[in-house]
Coordinates of C-alpha atoms and ligand atoms in Angstrom, one line a residue:
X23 CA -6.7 20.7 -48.2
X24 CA -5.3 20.4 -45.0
X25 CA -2.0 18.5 -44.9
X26 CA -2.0 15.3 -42.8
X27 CA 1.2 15.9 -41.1
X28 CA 0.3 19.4 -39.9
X29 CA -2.6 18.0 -37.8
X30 CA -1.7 18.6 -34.1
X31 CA -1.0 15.6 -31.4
X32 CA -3.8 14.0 -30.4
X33 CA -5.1 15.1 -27.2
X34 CA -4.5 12.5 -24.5
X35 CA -5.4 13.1 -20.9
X36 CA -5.5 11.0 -17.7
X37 CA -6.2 11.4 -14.0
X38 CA -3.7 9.8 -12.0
X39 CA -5.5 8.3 -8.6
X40 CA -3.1 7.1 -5.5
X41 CA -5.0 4.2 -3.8
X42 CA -4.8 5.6 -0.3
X43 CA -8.4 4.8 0.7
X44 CA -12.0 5.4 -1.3
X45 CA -12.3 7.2 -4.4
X46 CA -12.7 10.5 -3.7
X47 CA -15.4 12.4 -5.1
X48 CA -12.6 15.4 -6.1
X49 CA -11.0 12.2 -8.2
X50 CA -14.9 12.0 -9.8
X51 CA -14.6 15.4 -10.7
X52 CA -11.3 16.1 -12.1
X53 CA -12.1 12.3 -13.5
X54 CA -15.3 13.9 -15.7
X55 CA -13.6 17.2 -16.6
X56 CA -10.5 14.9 -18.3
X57 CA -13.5 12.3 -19.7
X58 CA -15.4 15.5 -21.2
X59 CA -12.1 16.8 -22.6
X60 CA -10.3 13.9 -24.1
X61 CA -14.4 12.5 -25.5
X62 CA -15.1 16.1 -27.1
X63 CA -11.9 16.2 -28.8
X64 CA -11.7 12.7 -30.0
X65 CA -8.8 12.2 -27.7
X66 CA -7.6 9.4 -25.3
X67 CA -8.3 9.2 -21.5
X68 CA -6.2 7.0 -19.6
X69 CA -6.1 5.9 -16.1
X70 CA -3.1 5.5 -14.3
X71 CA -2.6 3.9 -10.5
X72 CA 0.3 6.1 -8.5
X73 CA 1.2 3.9 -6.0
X74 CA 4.4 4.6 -5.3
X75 CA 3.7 5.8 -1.7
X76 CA 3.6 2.5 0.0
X77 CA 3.3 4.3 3.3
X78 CA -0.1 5.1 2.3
X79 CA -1.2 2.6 0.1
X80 CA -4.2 1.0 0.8
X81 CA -4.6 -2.5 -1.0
X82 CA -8.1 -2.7 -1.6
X83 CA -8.0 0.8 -3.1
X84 CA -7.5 0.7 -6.6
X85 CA -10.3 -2.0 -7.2
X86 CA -12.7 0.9 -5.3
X87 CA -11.3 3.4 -7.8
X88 CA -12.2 1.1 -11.1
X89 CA -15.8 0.4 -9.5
X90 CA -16.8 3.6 -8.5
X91 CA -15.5 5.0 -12.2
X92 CA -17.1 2.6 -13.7
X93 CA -20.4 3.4 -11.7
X94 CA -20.5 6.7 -12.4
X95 CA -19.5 6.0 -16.4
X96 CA -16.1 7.5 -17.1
X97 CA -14.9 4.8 -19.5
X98 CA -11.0 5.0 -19.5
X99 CA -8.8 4.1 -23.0
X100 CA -6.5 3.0 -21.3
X101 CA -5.1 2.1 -17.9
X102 CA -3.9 -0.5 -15.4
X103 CA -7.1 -3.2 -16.0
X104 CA -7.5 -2.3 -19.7
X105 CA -4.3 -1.8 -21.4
X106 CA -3.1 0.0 -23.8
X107 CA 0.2 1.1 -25.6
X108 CA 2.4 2.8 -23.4
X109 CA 1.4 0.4 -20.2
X110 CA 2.1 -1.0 -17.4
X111 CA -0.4 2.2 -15.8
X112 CA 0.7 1.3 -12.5
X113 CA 3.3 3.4 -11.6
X114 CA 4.7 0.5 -8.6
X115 CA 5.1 -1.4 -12.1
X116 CA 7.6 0.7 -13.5
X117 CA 10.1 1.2 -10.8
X118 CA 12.8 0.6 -13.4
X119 CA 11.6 3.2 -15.7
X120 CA 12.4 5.8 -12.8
X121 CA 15.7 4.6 -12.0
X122 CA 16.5 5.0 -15.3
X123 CA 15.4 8.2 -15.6
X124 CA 17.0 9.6 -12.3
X125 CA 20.3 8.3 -13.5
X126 CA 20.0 10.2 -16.5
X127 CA 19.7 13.5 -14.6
X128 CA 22.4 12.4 -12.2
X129 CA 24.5 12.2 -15.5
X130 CA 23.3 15.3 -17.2
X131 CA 23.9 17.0 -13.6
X132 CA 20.6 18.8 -13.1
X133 CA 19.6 15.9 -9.9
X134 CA 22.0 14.7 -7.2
X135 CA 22.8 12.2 -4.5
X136 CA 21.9 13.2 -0.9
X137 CA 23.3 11.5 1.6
X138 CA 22.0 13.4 4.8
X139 CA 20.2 11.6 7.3
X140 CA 17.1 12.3 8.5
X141 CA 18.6 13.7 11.9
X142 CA 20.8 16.2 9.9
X143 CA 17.8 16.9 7.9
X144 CA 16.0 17.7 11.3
X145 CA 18.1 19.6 12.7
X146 CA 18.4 21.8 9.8
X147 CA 15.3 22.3 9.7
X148 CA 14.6 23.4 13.3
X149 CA 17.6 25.9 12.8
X150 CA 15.1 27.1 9.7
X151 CA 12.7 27.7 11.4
X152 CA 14.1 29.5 14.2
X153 CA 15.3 31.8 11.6
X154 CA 12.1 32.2 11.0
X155 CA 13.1 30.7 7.2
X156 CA 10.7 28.2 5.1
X157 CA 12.4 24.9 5.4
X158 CA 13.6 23.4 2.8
X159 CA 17.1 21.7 2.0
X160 CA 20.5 23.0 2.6
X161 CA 22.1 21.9 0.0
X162 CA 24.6 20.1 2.0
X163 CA 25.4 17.9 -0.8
X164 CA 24.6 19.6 -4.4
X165 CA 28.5 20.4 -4.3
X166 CA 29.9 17.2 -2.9
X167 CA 33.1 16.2 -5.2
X168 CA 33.4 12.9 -7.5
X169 CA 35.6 11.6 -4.8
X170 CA 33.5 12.0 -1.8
X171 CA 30.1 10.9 -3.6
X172 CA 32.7 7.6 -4.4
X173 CA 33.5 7.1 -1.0
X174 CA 30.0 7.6 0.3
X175 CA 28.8 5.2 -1.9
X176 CA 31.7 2.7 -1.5
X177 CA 30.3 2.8 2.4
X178 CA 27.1 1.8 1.3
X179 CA 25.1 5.2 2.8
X180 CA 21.7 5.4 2.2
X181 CA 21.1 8.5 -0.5
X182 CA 17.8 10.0 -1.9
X183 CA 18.4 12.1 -5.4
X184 CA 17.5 15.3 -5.1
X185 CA 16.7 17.9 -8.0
X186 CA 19.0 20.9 -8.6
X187 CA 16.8 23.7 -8.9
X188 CA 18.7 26.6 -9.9
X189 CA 19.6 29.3 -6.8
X190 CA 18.4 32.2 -8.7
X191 CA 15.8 33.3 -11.4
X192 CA 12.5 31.7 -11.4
X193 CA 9.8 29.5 -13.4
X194 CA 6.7 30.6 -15.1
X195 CA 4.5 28.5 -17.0
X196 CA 0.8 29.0 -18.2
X197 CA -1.9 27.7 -16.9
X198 CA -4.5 27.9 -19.1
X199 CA -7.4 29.0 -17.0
X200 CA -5.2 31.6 -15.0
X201 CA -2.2 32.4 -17.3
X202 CA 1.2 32.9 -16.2
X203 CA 2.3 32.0 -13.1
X204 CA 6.1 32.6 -12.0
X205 CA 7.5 30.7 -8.7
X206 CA 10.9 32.3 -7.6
X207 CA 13.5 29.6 -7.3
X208 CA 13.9 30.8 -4.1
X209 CA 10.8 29.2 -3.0
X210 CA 11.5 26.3 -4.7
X211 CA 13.0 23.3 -2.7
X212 CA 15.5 20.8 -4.3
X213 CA 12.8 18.0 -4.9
X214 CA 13.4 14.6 -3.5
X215 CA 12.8 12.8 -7.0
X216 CA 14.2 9.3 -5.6
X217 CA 13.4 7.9 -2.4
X218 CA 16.0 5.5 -0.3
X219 CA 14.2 3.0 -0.4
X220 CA 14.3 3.1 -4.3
X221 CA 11.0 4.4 -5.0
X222 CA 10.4 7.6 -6.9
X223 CA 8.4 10.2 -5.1
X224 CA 5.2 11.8 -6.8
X225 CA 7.5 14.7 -8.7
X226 CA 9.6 12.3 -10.8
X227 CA 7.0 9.4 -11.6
X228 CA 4.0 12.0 -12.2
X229 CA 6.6 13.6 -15.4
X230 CA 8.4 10.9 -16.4
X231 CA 4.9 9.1 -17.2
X232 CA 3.6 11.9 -18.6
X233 CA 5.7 12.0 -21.2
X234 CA 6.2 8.4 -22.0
X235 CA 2.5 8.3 -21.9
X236 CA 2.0 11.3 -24.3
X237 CA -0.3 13.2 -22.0
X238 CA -0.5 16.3 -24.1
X239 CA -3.1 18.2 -21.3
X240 CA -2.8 17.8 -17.7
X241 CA -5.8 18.7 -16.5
X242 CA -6.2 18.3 -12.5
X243 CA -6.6 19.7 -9.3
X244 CA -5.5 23.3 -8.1
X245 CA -3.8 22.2 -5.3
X246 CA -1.2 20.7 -7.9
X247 CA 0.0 24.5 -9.0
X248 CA 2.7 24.3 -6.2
X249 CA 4.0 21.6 -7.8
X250 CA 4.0 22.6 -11.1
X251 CA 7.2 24.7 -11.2
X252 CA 9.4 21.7 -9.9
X253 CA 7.5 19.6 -12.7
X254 CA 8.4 22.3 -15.4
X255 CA 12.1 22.5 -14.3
X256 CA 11.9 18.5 -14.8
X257 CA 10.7 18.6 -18.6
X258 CA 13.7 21.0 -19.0
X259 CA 16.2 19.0 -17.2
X260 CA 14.9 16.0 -19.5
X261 CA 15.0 18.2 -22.5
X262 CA 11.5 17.2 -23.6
X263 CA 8.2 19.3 -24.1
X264 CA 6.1 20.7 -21.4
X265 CA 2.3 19.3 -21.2
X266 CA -0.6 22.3 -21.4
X267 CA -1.4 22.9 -17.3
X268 CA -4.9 23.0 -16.5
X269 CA -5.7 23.2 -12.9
X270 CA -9.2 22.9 -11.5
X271 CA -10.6 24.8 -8.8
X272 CA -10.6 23.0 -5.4
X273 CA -14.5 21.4 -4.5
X274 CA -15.6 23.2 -1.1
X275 CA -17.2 22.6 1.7
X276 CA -20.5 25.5 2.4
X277 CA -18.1 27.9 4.4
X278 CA -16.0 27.6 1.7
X279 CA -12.8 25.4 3.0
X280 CA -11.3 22.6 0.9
X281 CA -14.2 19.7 0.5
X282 CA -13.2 17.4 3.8
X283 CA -14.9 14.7 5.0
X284 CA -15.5 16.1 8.4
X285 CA -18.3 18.4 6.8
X286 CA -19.2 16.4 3.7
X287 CA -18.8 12.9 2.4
X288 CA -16.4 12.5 0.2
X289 CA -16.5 8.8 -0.8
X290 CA -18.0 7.7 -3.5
X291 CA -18.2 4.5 -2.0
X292 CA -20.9 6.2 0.3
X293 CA -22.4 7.9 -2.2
X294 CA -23.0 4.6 -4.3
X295 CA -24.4 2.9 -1.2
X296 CA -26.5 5.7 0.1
X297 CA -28.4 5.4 -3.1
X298 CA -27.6 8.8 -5.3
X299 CA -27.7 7.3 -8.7
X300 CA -24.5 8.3 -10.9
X301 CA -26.5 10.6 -13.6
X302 CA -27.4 12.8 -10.6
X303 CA -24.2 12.9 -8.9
X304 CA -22.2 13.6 -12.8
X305 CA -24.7 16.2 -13.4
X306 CA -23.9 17.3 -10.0
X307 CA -20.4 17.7 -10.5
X308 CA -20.8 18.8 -13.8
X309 CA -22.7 21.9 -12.7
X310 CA -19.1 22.1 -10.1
X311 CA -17.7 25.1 -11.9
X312 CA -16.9 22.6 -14.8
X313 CA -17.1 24.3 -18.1
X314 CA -21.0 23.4 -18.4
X315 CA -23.1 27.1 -20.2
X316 CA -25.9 28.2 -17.6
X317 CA -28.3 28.2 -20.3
X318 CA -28.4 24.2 -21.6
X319 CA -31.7 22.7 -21.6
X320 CA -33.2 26.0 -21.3
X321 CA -31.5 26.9 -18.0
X322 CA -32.3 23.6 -16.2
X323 CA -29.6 22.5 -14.1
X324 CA -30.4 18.9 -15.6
X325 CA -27.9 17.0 -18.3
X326 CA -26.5 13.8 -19.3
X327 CA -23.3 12.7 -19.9
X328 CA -23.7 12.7 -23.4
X329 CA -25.1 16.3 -23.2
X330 CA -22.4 17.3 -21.0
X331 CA -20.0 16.1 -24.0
X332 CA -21.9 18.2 -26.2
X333 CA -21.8 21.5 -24.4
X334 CA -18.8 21.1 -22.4
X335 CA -16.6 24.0 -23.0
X336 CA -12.9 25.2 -21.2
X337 CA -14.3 28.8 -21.7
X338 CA -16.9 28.3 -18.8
X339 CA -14.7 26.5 -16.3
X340 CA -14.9 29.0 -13.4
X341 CA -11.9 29.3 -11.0
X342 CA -13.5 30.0 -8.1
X343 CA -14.3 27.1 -5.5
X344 CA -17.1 25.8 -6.3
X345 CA -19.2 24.6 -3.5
X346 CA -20.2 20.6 -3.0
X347 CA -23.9 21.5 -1.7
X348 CA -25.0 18.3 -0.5
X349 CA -29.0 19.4 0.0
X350 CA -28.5 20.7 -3.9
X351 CA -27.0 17.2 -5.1
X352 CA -30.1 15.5 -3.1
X353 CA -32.7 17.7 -4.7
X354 CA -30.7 16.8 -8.2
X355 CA -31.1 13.1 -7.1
X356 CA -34.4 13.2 -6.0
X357 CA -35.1 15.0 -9.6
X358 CA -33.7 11.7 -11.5
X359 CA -35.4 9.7 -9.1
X360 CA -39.1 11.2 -10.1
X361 CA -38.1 11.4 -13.2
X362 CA -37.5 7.4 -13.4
X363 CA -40.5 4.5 -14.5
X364 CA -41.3 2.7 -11.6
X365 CA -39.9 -0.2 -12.8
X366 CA -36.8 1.7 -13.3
X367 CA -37.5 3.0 -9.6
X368 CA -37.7 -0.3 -8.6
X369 CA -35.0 -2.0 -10.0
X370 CA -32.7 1.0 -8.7
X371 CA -33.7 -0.2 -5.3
X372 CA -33.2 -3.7 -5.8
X373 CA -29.8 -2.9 -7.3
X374 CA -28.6 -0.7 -4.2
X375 CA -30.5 -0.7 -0.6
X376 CA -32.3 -3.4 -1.1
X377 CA -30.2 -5.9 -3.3
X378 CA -30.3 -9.6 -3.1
X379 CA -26.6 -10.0 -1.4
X380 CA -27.7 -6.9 0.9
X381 CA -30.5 -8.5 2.0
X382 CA -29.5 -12.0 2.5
X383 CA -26.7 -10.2 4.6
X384 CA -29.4 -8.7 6.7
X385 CA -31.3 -12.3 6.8
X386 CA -28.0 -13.6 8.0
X387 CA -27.8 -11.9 10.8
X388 CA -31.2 -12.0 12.4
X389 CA -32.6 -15.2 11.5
X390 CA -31.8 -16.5 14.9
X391 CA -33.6 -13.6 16.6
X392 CA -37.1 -13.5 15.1
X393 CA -39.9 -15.5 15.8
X394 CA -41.9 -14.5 13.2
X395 CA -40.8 -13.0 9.3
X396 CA -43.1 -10.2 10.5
X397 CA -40.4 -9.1 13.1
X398 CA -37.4 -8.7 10.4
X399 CA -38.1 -4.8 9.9
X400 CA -38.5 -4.2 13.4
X401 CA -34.6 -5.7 13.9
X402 CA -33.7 -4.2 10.8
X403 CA -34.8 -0.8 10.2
X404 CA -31.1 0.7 10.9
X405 CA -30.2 -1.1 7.8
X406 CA -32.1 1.1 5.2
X407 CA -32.8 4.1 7.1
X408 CA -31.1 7.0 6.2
X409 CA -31.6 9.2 9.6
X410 CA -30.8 7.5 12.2
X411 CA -30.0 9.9 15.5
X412 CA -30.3 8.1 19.5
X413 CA -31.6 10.2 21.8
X414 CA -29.3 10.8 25.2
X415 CA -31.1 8.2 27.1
X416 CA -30.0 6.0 24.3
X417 CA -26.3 6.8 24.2
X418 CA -25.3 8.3 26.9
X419 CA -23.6 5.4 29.5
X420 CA -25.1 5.7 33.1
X421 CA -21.3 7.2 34.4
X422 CA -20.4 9.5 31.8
X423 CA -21.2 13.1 30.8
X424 CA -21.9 14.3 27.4
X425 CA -18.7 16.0 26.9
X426 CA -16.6 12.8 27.6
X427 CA -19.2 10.8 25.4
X428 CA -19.0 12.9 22.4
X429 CA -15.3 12.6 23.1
X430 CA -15.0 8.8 23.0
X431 CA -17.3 8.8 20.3
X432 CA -15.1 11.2 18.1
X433 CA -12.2 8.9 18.9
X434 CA -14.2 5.9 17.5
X435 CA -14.8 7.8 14.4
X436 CA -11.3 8.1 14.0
X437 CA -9.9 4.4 14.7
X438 CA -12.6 3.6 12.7
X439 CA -11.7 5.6 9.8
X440 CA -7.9 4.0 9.5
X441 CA -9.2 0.1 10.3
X442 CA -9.7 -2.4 7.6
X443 CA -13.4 -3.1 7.5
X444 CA -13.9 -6.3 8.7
X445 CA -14.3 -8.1 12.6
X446 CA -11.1 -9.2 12.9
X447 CA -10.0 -5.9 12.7
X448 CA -12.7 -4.1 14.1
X449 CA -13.0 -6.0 17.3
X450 CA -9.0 -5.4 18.9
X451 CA -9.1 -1.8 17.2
X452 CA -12.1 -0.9 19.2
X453 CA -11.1 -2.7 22.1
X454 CA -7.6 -1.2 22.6
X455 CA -9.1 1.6 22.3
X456 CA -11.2 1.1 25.1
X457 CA -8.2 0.1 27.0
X458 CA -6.9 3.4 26.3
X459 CA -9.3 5.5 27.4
X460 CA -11.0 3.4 30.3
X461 CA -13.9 2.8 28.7
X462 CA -15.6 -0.8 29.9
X463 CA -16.5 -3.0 26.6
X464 CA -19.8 -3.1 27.6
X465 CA -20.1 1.0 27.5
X466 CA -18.0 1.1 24.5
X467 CA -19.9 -1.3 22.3
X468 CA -23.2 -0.2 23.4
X469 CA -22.5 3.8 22.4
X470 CA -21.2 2.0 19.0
X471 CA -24.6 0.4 19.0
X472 CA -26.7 3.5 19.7
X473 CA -24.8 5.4 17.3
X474 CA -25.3 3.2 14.4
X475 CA -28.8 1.3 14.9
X476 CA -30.3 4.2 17.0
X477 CA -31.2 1.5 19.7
X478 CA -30.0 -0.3 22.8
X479 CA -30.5 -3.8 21.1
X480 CA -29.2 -5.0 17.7
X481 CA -28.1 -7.9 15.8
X482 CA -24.5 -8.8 16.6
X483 CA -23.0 -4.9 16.4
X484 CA -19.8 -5.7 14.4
X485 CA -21.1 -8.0 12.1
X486 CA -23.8 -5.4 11.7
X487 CA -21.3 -2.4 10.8
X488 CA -19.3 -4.6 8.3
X489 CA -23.0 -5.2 5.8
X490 CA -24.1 -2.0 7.1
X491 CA -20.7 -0.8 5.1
X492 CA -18.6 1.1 5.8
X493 CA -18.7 4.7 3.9
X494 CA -22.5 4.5 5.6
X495 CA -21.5 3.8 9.3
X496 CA -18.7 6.7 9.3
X497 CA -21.0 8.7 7.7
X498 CA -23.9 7.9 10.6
X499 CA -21.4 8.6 13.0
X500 CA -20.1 11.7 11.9
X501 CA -23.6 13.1 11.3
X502 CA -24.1 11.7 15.2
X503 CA -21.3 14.3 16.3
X504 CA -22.5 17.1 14.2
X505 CA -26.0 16.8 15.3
X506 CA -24.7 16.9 19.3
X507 CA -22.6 19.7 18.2
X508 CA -25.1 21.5 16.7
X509 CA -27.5 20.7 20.0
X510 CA -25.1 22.2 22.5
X511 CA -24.7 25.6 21.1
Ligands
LIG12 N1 -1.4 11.1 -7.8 C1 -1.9 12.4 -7.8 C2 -3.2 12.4 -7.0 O1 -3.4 11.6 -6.2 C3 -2.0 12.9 -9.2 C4 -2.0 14.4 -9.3 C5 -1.8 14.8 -10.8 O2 -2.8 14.6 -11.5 O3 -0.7 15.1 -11.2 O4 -4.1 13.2 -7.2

């Protein structure tokens, strides 16, 4: 009989999101690996919000994050919406949890107050790099005395806390699809862990949750290994166990760099609205290097969730890149879409391209500008066409070449990107940006308007964009500028 007490921790995992825009589809992926993990293993999966980078938090974010989870069908235990025990699971929640902790490594002296400013902290670093050095902190204050630390304080300075990472010697941990890996402290900078502004950074929340949380595996992305050591010198400094590492290989784009949205979508949000339906794109990323056997379902490519619970195993997880093949994940989607009833077919198309507030969006918008029911495709089409791509005549303004064109165009992609998606935003942002540049409203709007309807007439263009979405319209445009690319070589 096995004793009771002898039974290890139940495993609890989480992915830990920052609401800095859409869901990704890399937080999708890491999101199923940790589902498949915790659900094989009876464990927990919990969800937790790291906002503490209000620089780039974006407030509409985390809601995106729930839906598009919940879309795809990675139920989390716990988190921010749900509960749970060892809640609040947003990290801007527990501000005083950090301070706390930070004072207890300023006490245990393995953290310290830095008072540098940032122009001492620049122009250390430009005498870094001149020496051809890696920047990284001086240390100008790990050895300030009692007395000085008083008086600095007593002056009211502005100070960040800083780790003390030893000056010699080095790290290893395992990570358990790679084994050891040893940093040298050299290459190890003394961590902000505190900002000024009395936010922790990434480092200290990230650890300090992890353990009060009881994540026993943290499974997540690759580019997370760099961090790893400073997060393993931070469970010592505490004095509390360190977590099992698991790092995921990196999704890539065909030639192989890190998945970016310049060469693939990488919104969920688009993915969702483009009509992919969420068994394809799991299966999808389940078949991402993701610990699935090549020979399930008698070497289809095709699984469920459930089956991907079943047959999930660490031993398959592959560490090389994996690449996010978008004509593969279409030929998966178009599989699940044969493969549906046609009621099923239908009702997927009334839930997505062609739903009720979708449509009535669309009616909006045009009812003023048909004479005839018969004429709402023909202002429409743009709307629930997937390839849309104007010809030159189309978007090219009487008095401006290509290469200035494809220019502007780029720079509306990119204001675009940043805005918040509605008029009142979109009109100044695309406006000043025409002021910039010297492009006339009328030219600017209208290469907007080719872009994204394919034509020279449209319902109202803005209003347009905001049903159209907008994962979907800076998807249409970036396709636009690949396409021209790919037409002047
Ligand atoms: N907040 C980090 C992110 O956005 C979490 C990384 C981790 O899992 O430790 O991916």
């Amino acid at each position: 009989m096995t004793e009771l007490n002898s039974s290890p921790a139940p495993i609890r995992v989480r992915i830990a999101p920052s609401p800095t825009g859409d869901p990704h589809v890399g937080t999708a992926y890491i999101g199923l690996v940790n589902y498949l993990y915790a659900r094989q293993r009876g464990g927990q999966f919990v969800l937790r919000i790291e906002d503490t980078d209000r620089a780039r938090f974006v407030g509409t974010s985390e809601q995106m994050i729930f839906d598009a989870l919940r879309w795809l069908g990675l139920a989390w235990d716990e988190g921010p919406d749900v509960g749970g025990p060892y809640g609040p699971y947003r990290q801007s929640e527990r501000t005083e949890i950090y301070r706390k902790h930070a004072e207890m490594l300023l006490a245990n002296g393995t953290a310290y107050r830095c008072f540098c400013t940032a122009e001492e902290l620049e122009a250390s670093r430009k005498q870094q790099m001149a020496a051809k050095l890696p920047p990284r902190y001086a240390g100008t204050c790990r050895a300030l005395s009692a007395a000085q630390i008083e008086e600095n304080l007593a002056a009211q300075k502005p100070f960040v806390i800083r780790m003390k990472v030893p000056t010699e010697g080095s790290t290893t941990f395992t990570d358990e699809l790679r084994g050891e890996i040893t940093f040298d402290h050299f290459n190890v900078d003394d961590q902000v862990l505190m900002k000024s502004d009395g936010f922790p950074t990434y480092h200290l929340a990230n650890v300090v949750d992890d353990y009060l949380m009881q994540i026993t595996d943290v499974i997540r992305a690759e580019e997370w290994i760099s961090s790893t050591p400073k997060h393993v010198l931070l469970y010592q400094a505490f004095g509390w166990p360190i977590p099992r590492f698991w790092h995921m290989p990196l999704l890539r784009n065909l030639d192989k760099s890190k998945i970016s949205k310049r060469k693939n979508p990488v919104s969920l949000v688009y993915y969702r609205q483009a009509g992919f339906l969420p068994e394809a794109v799991l299966n999808f990323l389940g078949l991402m290097g993701g610990g699935m056997p090549a020979d399930i379902n008698n070497a289809t490519e095709k699984f469920t969730l459930a089956e991907m619970v079943e047959h999930f195993d660490v031993k398959n997880i592959r560490t090389a890149g994996p690449v996010f093949d978008l004509t593969k994940l279409k030929w998966l989607n178009g599989e699940y879409i044969r493969a549906l009833a046609p009621a099923d077919f239908y009702a997927a198309l009334r839930s997505t391209v062609l739903s009720d507030t979708y449509l009535s969006e669309i009616a909006g918008l045009v009812q003023t500008r048909v004479e005839t029911l018969g004429q709402f495709g023909d202002l429409t089409h743009f709307f629930f066409a997937d390839n849309i791509l104007p010809v030159q005549e189309v978007f090219l303004p009487k008095k401006r070449t290509l290469e200035e064109t494809l220019a502007f165009a780029a720079e509306q992609l990119a204001v675009l990107e940043a805005v918040d998606w509605s008029t009142e935003a979109l009109e100044p942002t695309l406006k000043k940006l025409g002021e910039e540049k010297q492009w006339s409203v009328k030219e600017n709007f209208m290469l907007l308007r080719a872009i994204v309807t394919g034509g020279t007439m449209s319902p109202p263009l803005l209003e347009s964009v905001i049903v159209f979405g907008k994962a979907r319209t800076l998807d249409r445009m970036r396709r636009f500028l690949e396409a021209q690319k790919g037409q002047k070589k």
